[in-house]
PDB file of C-alpha atoms in Angstrom:
ATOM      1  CA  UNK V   1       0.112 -21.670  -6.672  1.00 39.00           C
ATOM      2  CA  UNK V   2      -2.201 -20.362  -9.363  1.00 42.00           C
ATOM      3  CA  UNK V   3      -0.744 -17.087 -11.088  1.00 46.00           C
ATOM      4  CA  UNK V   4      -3.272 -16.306 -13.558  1.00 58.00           C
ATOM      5  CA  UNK V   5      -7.208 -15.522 -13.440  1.00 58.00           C
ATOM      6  CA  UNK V   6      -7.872 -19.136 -15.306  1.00 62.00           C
ATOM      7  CA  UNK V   7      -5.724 -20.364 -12.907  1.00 63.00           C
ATOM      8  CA  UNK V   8      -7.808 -19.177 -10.131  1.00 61.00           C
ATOM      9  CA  UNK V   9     -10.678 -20.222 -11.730  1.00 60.00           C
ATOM     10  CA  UNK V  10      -9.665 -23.980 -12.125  1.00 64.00           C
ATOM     11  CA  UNK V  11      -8.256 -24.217  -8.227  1.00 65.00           C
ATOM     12  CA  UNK V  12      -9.962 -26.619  -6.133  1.00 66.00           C
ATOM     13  CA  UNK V  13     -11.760 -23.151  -4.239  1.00 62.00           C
ATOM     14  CA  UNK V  14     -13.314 -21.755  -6.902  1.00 61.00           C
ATOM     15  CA  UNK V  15     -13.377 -24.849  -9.818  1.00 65.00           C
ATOM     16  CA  UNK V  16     -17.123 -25.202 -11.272  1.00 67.00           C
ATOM     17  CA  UNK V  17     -18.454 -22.324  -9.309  1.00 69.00           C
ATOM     18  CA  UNK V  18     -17.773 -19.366 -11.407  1.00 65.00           C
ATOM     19  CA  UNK V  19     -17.327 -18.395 -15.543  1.00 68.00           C
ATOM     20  CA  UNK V  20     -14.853 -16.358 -16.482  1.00 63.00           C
ATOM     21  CA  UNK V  21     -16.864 -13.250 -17.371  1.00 70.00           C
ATOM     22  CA  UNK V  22     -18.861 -13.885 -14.332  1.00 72.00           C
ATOM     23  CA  UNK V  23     -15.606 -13.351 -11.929  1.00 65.00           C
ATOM     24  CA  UNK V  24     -14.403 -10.086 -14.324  1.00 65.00           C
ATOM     25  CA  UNK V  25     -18.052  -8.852 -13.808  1.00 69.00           C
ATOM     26  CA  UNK V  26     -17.149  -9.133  -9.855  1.00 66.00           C
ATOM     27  CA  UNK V  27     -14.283  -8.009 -10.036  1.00 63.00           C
ATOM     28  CA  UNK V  28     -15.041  -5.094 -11.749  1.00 63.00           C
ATOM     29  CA  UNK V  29     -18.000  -4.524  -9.228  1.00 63.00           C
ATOM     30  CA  UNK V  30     -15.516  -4.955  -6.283  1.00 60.00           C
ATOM     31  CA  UNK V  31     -13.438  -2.418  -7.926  1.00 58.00           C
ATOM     32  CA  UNK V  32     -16.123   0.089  -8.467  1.00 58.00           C
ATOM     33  CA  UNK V  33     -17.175  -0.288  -4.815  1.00 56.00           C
ATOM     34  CA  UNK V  34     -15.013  -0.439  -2.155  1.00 58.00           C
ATOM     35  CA  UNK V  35     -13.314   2.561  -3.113  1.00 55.00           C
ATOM     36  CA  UNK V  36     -16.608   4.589  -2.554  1.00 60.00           C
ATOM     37  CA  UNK V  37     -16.643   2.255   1.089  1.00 62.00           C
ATOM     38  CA  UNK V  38     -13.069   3.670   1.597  1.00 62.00           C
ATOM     39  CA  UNK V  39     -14.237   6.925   1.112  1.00 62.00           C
ATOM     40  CA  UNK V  40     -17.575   6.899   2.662  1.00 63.00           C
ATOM     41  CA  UNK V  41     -15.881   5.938   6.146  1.00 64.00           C
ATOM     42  CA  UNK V  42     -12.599   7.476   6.052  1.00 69.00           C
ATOM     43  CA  UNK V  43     -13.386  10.592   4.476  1.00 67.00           C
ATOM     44  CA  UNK V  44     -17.464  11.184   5.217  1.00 63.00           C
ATOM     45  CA  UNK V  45     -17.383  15.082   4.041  1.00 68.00           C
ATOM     46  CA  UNK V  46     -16.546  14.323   0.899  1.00 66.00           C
ATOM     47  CA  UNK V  47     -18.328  12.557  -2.122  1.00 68.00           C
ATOM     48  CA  UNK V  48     -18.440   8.202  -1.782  1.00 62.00           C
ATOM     49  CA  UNK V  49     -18.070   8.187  -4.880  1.00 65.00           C
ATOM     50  CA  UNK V  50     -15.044   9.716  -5.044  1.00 70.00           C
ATOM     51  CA  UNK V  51     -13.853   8.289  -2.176  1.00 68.00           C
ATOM     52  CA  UNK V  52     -10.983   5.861  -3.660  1.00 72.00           C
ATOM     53  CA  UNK V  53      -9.293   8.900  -5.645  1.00 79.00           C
ATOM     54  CA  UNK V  54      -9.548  11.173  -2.630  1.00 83.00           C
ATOM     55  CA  UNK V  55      -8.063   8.609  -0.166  1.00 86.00           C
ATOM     56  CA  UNK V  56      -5.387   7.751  -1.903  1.00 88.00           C
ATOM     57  CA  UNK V  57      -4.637  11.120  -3.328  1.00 90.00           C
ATOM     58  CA  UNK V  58      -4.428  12.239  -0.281  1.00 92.00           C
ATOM     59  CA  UNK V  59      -1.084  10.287   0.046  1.00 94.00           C
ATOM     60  CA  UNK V  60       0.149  11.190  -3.430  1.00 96.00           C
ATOM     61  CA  UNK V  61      -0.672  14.846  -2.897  1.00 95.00           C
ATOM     62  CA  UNK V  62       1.516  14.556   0.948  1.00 97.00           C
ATOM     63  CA  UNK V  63       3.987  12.645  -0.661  1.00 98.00           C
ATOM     64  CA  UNK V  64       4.888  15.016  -2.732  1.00 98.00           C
ATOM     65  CA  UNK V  65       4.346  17.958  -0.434  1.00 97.00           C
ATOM     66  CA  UNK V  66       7.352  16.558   1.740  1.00 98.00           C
ATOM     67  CA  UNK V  67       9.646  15.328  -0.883  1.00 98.00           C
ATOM     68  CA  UNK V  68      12.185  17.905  -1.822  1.00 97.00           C
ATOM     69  CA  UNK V  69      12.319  19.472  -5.245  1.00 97.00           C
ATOM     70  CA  UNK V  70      15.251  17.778  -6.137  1.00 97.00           C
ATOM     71  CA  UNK V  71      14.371  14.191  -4.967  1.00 98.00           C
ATOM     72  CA  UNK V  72      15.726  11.712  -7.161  1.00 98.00           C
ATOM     73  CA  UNK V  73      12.517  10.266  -7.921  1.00 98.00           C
ATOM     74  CA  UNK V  74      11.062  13.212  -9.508  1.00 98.00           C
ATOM     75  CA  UNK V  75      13.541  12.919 -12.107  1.00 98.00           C
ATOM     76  CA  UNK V  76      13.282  11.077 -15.213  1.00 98.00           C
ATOM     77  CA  UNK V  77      14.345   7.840 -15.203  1.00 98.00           C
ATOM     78  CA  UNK V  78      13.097   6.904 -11.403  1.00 98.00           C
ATOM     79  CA  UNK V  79      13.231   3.467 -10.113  1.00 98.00           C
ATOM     80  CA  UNK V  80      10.144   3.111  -7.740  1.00 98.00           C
ATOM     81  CA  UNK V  81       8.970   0.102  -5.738  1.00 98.00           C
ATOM     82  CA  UNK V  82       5.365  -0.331  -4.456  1.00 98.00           C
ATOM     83  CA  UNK V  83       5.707  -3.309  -2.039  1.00 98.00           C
ATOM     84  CA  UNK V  84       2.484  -4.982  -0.792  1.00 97.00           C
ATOM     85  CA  UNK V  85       0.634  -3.606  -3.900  1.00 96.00           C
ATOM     86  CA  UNK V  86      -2.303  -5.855  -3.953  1.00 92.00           C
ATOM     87  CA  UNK V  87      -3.910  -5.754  -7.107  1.00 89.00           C
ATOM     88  CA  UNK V  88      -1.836  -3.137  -8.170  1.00 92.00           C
ATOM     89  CA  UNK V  89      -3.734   0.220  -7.246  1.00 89.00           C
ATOM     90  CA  UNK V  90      -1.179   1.787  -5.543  1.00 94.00           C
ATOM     91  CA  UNK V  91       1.210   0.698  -8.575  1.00 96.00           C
ATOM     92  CA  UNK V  92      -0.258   2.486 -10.616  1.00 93.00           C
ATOM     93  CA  UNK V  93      -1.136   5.535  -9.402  1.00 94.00           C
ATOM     94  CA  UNK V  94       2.299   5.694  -8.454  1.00 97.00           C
ATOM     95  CA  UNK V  95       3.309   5.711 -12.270  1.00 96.00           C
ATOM     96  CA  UNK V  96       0.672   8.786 -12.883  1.00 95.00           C
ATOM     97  CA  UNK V  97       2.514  10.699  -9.751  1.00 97.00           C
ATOM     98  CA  UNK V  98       5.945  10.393 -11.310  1.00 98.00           C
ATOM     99  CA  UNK V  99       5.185   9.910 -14.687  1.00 96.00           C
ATOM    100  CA  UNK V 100       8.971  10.482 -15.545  1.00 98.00           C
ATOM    101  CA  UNK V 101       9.711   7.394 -13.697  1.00 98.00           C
ATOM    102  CA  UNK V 102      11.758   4.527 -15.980  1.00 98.00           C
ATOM    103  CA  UNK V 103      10.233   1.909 -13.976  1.00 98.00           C
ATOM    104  CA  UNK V 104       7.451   1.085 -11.190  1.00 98.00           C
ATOM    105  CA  UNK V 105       6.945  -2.185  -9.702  1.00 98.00           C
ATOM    106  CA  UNK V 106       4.460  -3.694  -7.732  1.00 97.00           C
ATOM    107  CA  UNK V 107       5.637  -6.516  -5.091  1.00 98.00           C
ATOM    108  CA  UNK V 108       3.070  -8.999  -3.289  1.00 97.00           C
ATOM    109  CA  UNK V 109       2.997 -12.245  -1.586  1.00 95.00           C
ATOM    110  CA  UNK V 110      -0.611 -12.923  -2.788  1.00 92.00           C
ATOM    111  CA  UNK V 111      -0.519 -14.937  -5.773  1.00 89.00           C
ATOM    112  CA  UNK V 112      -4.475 -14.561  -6.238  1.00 86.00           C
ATOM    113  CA  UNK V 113      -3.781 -10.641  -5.547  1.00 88.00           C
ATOM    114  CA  UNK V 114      -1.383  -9.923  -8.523  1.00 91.00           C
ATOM    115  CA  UNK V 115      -3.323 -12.616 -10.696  1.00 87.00           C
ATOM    116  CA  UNK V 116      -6.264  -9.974 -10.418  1.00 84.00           C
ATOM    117  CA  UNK V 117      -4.221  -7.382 -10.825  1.00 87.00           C
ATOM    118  CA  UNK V 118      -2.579  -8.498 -13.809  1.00 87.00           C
ATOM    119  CA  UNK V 119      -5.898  -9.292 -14.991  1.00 83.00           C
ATOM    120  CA  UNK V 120      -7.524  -5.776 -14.103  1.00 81.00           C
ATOM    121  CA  UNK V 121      -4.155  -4.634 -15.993  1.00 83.00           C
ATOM    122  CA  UNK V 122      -4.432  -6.485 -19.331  1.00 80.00           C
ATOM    123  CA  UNK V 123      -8.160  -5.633 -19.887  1.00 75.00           C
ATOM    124  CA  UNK V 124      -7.608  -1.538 -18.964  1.00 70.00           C
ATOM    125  CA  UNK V 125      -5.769   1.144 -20.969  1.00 59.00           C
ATOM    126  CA  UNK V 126      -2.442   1.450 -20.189  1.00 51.00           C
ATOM    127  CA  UNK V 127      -1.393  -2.020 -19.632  1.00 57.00           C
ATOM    128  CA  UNK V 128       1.129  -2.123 -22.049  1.00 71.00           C
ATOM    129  CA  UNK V 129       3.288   0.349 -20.419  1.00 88.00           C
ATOM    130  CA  UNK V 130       6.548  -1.706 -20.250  1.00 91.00           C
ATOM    131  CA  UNK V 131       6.955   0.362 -17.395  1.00 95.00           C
ATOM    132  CA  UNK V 132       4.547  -1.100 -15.127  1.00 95.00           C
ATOM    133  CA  UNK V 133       4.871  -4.661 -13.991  1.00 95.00           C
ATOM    134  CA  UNK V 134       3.128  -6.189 -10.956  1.00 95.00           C
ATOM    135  CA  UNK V 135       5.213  -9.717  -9.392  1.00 95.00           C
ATOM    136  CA  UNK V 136       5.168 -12.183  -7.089  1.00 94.00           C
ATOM    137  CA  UNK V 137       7.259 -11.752  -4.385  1.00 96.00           C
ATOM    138  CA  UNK V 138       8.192 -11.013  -0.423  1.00 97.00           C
ATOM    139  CA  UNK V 139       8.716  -7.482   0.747  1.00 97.00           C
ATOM    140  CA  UNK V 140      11.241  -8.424   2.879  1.00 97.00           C
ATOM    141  CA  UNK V 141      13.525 -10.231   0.150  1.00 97.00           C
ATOM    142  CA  UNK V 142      13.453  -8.718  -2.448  1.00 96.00           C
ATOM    143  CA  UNK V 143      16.030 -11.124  -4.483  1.00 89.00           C
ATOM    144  CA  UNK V 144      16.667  -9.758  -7.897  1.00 90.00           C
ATOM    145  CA  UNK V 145      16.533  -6.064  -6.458  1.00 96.00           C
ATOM    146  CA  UNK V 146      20.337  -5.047  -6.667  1.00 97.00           C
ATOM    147  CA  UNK V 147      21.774  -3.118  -3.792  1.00 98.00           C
ATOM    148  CA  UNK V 148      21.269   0.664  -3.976  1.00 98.00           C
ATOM    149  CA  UNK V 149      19.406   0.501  -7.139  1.00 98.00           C
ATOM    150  CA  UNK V 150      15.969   2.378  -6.088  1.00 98.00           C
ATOM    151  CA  UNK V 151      14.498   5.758  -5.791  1.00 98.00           C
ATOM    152  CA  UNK V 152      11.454   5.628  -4.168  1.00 98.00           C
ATOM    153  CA  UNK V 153      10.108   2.970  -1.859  1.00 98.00           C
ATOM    154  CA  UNK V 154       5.939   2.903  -1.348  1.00 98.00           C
ATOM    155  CA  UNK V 155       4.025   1.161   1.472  1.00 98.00           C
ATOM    156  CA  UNK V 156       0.989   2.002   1.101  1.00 96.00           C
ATOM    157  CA  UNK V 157      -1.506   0.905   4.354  1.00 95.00           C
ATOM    158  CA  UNK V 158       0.843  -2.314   4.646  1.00 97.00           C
ATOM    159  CA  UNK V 159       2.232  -1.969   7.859  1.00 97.00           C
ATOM    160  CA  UNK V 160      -0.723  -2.519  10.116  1.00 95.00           C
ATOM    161  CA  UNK V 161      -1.584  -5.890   8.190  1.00 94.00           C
ATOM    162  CA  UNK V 162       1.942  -7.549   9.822  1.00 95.00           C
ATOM    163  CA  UNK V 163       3.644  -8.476  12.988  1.00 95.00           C
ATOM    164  CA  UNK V 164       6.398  -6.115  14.104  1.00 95.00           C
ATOM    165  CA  UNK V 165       9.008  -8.819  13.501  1.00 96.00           C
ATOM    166  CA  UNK V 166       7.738  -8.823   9.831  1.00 97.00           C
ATOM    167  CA  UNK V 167       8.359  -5.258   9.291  1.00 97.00           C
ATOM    168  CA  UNK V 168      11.335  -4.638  10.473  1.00 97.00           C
ATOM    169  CA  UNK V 169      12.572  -7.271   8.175  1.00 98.00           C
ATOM    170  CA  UNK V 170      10.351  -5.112   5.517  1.00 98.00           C
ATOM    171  CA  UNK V 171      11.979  -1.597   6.437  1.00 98.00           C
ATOM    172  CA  UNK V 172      15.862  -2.886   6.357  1.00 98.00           C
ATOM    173  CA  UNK V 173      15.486  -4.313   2.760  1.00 98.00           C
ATOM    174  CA  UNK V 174      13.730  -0.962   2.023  1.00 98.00           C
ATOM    175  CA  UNK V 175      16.956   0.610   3.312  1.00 98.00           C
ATOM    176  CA  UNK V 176      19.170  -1.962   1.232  1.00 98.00           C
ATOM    177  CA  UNK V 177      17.496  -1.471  -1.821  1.00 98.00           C
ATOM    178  CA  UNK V 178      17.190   2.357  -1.776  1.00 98.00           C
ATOM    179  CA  UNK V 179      19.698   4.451  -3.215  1.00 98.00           C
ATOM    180  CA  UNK V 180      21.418   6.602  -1.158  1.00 98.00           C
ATOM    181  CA  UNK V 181      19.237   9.942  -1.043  1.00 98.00           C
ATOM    182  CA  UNK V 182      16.264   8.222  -1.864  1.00 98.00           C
ATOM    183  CA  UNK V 183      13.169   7.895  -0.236  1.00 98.00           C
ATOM    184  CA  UNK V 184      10.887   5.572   1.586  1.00 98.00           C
ATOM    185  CA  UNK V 185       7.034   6.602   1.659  1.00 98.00           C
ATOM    186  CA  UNK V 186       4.470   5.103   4.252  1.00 98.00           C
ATOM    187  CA  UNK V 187       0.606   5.796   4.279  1.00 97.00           C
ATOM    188  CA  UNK V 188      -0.499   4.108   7.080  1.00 96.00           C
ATOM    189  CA  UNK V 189      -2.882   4.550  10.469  1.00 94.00           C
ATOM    190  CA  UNK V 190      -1.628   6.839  12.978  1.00 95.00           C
ATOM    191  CA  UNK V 191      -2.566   5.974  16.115  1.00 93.00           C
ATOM    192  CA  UNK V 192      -1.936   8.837  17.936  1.00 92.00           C
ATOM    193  CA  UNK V 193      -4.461  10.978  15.576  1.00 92.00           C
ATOM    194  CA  UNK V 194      -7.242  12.640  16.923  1.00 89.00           C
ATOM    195  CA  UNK V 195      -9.065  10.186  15.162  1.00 85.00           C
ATOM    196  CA  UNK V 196      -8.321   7.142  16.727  1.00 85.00           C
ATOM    197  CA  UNK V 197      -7.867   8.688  19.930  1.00 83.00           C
ATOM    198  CA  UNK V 198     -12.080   8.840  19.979  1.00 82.00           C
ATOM    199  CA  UNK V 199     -12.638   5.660  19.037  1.00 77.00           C
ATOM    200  CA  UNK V 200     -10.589   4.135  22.043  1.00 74.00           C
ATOM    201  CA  UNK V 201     -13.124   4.037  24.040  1.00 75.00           C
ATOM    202  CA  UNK V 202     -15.216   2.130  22.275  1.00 77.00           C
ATOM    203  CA  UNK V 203     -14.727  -1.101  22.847  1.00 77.00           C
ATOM    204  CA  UNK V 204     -17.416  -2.076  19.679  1.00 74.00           C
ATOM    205  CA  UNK V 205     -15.049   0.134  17.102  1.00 72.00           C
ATOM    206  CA  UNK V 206     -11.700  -2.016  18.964  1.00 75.00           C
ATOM    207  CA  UNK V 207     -13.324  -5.073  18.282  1.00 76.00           C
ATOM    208  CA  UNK V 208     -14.475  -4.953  14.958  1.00 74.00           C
ATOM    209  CA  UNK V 209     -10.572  -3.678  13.980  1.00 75.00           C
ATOM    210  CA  UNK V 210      -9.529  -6.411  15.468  1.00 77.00           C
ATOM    211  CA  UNK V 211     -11.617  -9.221  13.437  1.00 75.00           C
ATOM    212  CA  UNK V 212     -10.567  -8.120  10.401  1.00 80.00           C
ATOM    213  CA  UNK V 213      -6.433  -6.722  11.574  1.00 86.00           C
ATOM    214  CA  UNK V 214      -4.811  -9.590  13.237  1.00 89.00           C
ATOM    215  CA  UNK V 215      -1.473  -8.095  13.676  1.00 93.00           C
ATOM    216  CA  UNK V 216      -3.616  -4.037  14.630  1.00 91.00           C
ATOM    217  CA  UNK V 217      -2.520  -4.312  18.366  1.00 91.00           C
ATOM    218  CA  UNK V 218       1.751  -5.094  16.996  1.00 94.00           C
ATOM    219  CA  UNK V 219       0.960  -1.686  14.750  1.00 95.00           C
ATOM    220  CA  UNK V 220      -0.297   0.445  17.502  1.00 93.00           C
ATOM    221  CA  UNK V 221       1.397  -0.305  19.951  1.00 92.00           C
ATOM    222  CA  UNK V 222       5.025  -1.673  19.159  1.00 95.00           C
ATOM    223  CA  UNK V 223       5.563  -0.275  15.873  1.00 97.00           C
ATOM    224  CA  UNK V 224       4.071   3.535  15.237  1.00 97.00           C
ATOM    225  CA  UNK V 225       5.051   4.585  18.163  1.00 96.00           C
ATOM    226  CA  UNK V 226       8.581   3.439  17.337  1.00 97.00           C
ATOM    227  CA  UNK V 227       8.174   4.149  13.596  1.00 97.00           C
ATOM    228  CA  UNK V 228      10.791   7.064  13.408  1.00 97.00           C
ATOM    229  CA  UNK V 229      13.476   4.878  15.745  1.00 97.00           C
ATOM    230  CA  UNK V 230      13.192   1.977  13.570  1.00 98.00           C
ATOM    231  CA  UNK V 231      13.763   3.938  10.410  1.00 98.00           C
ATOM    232  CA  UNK V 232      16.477   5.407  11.869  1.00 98.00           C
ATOM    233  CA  UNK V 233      18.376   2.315  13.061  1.00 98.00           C
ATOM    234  CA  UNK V 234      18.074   1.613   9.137  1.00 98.00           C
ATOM    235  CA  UNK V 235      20.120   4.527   7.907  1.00 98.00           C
ATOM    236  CA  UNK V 236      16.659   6.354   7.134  1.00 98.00           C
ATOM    237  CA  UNK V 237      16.170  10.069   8.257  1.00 98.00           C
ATOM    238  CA  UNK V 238      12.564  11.654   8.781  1.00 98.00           C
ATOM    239  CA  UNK V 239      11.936  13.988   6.618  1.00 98.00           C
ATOM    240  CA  UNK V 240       8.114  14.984   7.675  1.00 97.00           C
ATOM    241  CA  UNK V 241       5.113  13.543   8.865  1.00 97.00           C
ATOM    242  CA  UNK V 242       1.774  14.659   7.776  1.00 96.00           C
ATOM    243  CA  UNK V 243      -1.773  13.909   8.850  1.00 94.00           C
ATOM    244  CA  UNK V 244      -4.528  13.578   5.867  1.00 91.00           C
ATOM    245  CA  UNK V 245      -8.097  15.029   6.362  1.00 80.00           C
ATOM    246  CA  UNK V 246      -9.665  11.480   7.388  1.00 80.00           C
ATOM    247  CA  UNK V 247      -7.827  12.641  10.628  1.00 82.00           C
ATOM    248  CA  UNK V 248      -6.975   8.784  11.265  1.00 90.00           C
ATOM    249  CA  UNK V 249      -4.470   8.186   8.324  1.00 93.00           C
ATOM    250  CA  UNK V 250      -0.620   9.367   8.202  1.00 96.00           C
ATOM    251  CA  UNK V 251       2.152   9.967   5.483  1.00 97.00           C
ATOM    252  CA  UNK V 252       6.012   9.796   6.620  1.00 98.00           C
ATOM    253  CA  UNK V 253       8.579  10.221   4.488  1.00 98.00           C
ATOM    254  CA  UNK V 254      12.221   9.166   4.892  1.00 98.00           C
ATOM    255  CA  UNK V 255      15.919   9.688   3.245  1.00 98.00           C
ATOM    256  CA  UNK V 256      18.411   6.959   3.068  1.00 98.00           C
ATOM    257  CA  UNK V 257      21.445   8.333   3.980  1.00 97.00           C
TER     258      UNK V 257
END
């Protein structure tokens, strides 16, 4: 599996088609983009082209609304875990919410995904934060992550992408890896928001969610509405739930007790 951009380039998908400065120019493009499409259709009373910072913020500014002052990942010398990072976006503004943190780590199964994020990385400022890593790996075995040994765990719009036999797996090596007293943080779709509750009935909104979310009717169903008993069977206490201004999009945080 390739792990690098060159690598990407020279697999039998892509081999002959593209430069190298021709896929940074699209990726950068991509990058500069869909954010404002995040923004322009979750959040459409506020700037596009803000839309990225404002989405996600949204979860960083909830996050830290419900985690208590005293929350061992405020303090310095944090251990935080992004899994299902992507290219990394959620990794690192992770690192700028806790910027006392001693480590922050990205986990995804995607080997193109963290080649382009590790890419993105090395060509932006910052990148040589030894603090920062993005690697290939599963969420729900997390090998080389000792028992106990983290303060926060992030997924970030993760959930809805996977079968509900896939996250439970996810959610009880959360629990193993986290600390006791630390905390598990999930931005995901709520679908018993106001939101989604008027687009039900439209079966043209349902259908285009479901070409592009295999596993949406295991989320909506089967898992958030069971979200807070599965976490629960885990060792992990609710702490809140909040509802961000897209009016579609939820932040839960949990303790490990």
């Amino acid at each position: 599996l390739p792990y690098s951009l060159d690598e990407i380039l020279q697999s039998p998908e892509v081999r002959g088609r593209y430069t190298i400065e021709e896929a940074e120019r699209a990726l950068r493009m991509v990058q500069r983009l869909e954010p404002k499409g995040v923004g322009a259709r979750n959040l459409p009373g506020l700037p596009a082209e803000d839309g990225d910072a404002n989405f996600r913020g949204a979860f960083e500014r909830e996050l830290l609304a419900l985690l208590p002052a005293d929350a061992p990942c405020r303090q310095p010398g944090a251990a935080i875990v992004d899994l299902g990072c992507g290219t990394g976006i959620s990794t690192r503004r992770l690192l700028d919410a806790f910027p006392g943190a001693a480590s922050c780590v990205g986990v995804d199964l995607s080997p193109h995904m963290v080649a382009v994020g590790r890419a993105l990385l090395d060509r932006e400022e910052g990148a040589s934060d030894p603090r920062l890593k993005l690697a290939l790996g599963d969420a729900a075995r997390l090998g080389d992550v000792p028992d106990g040994s983290v303060d926060l765990v992030s997924l970030c719009l993760v959930l809805h992408e996977l079968p509900g036999s896939a996250t439970d797996d996810i959610l009880s090596e959360a629990a193993r890896a986290l600390k006791p007293g630390g905390h598990l943080a999930i931005f995901e779709m709520d679908p018993a928001s106001p939101g989604f509750w008027r687009a039900r009935p439209n079966p043209w909104v349902c259908a285009a969610l479901r070409s592009t979310e295999p596993y949406l009717d295991d989320y909506f169903w089967d898992v958030a509405p069971l979200l807070r008993g599965r976490l629960q069977e885990r060792g992990l206490e609710v702490l809140g739930k909040r509802l961000i201004e897209s009016n579609k999009h939820q932040v839960v945080v949990a303790r490990r007790v």
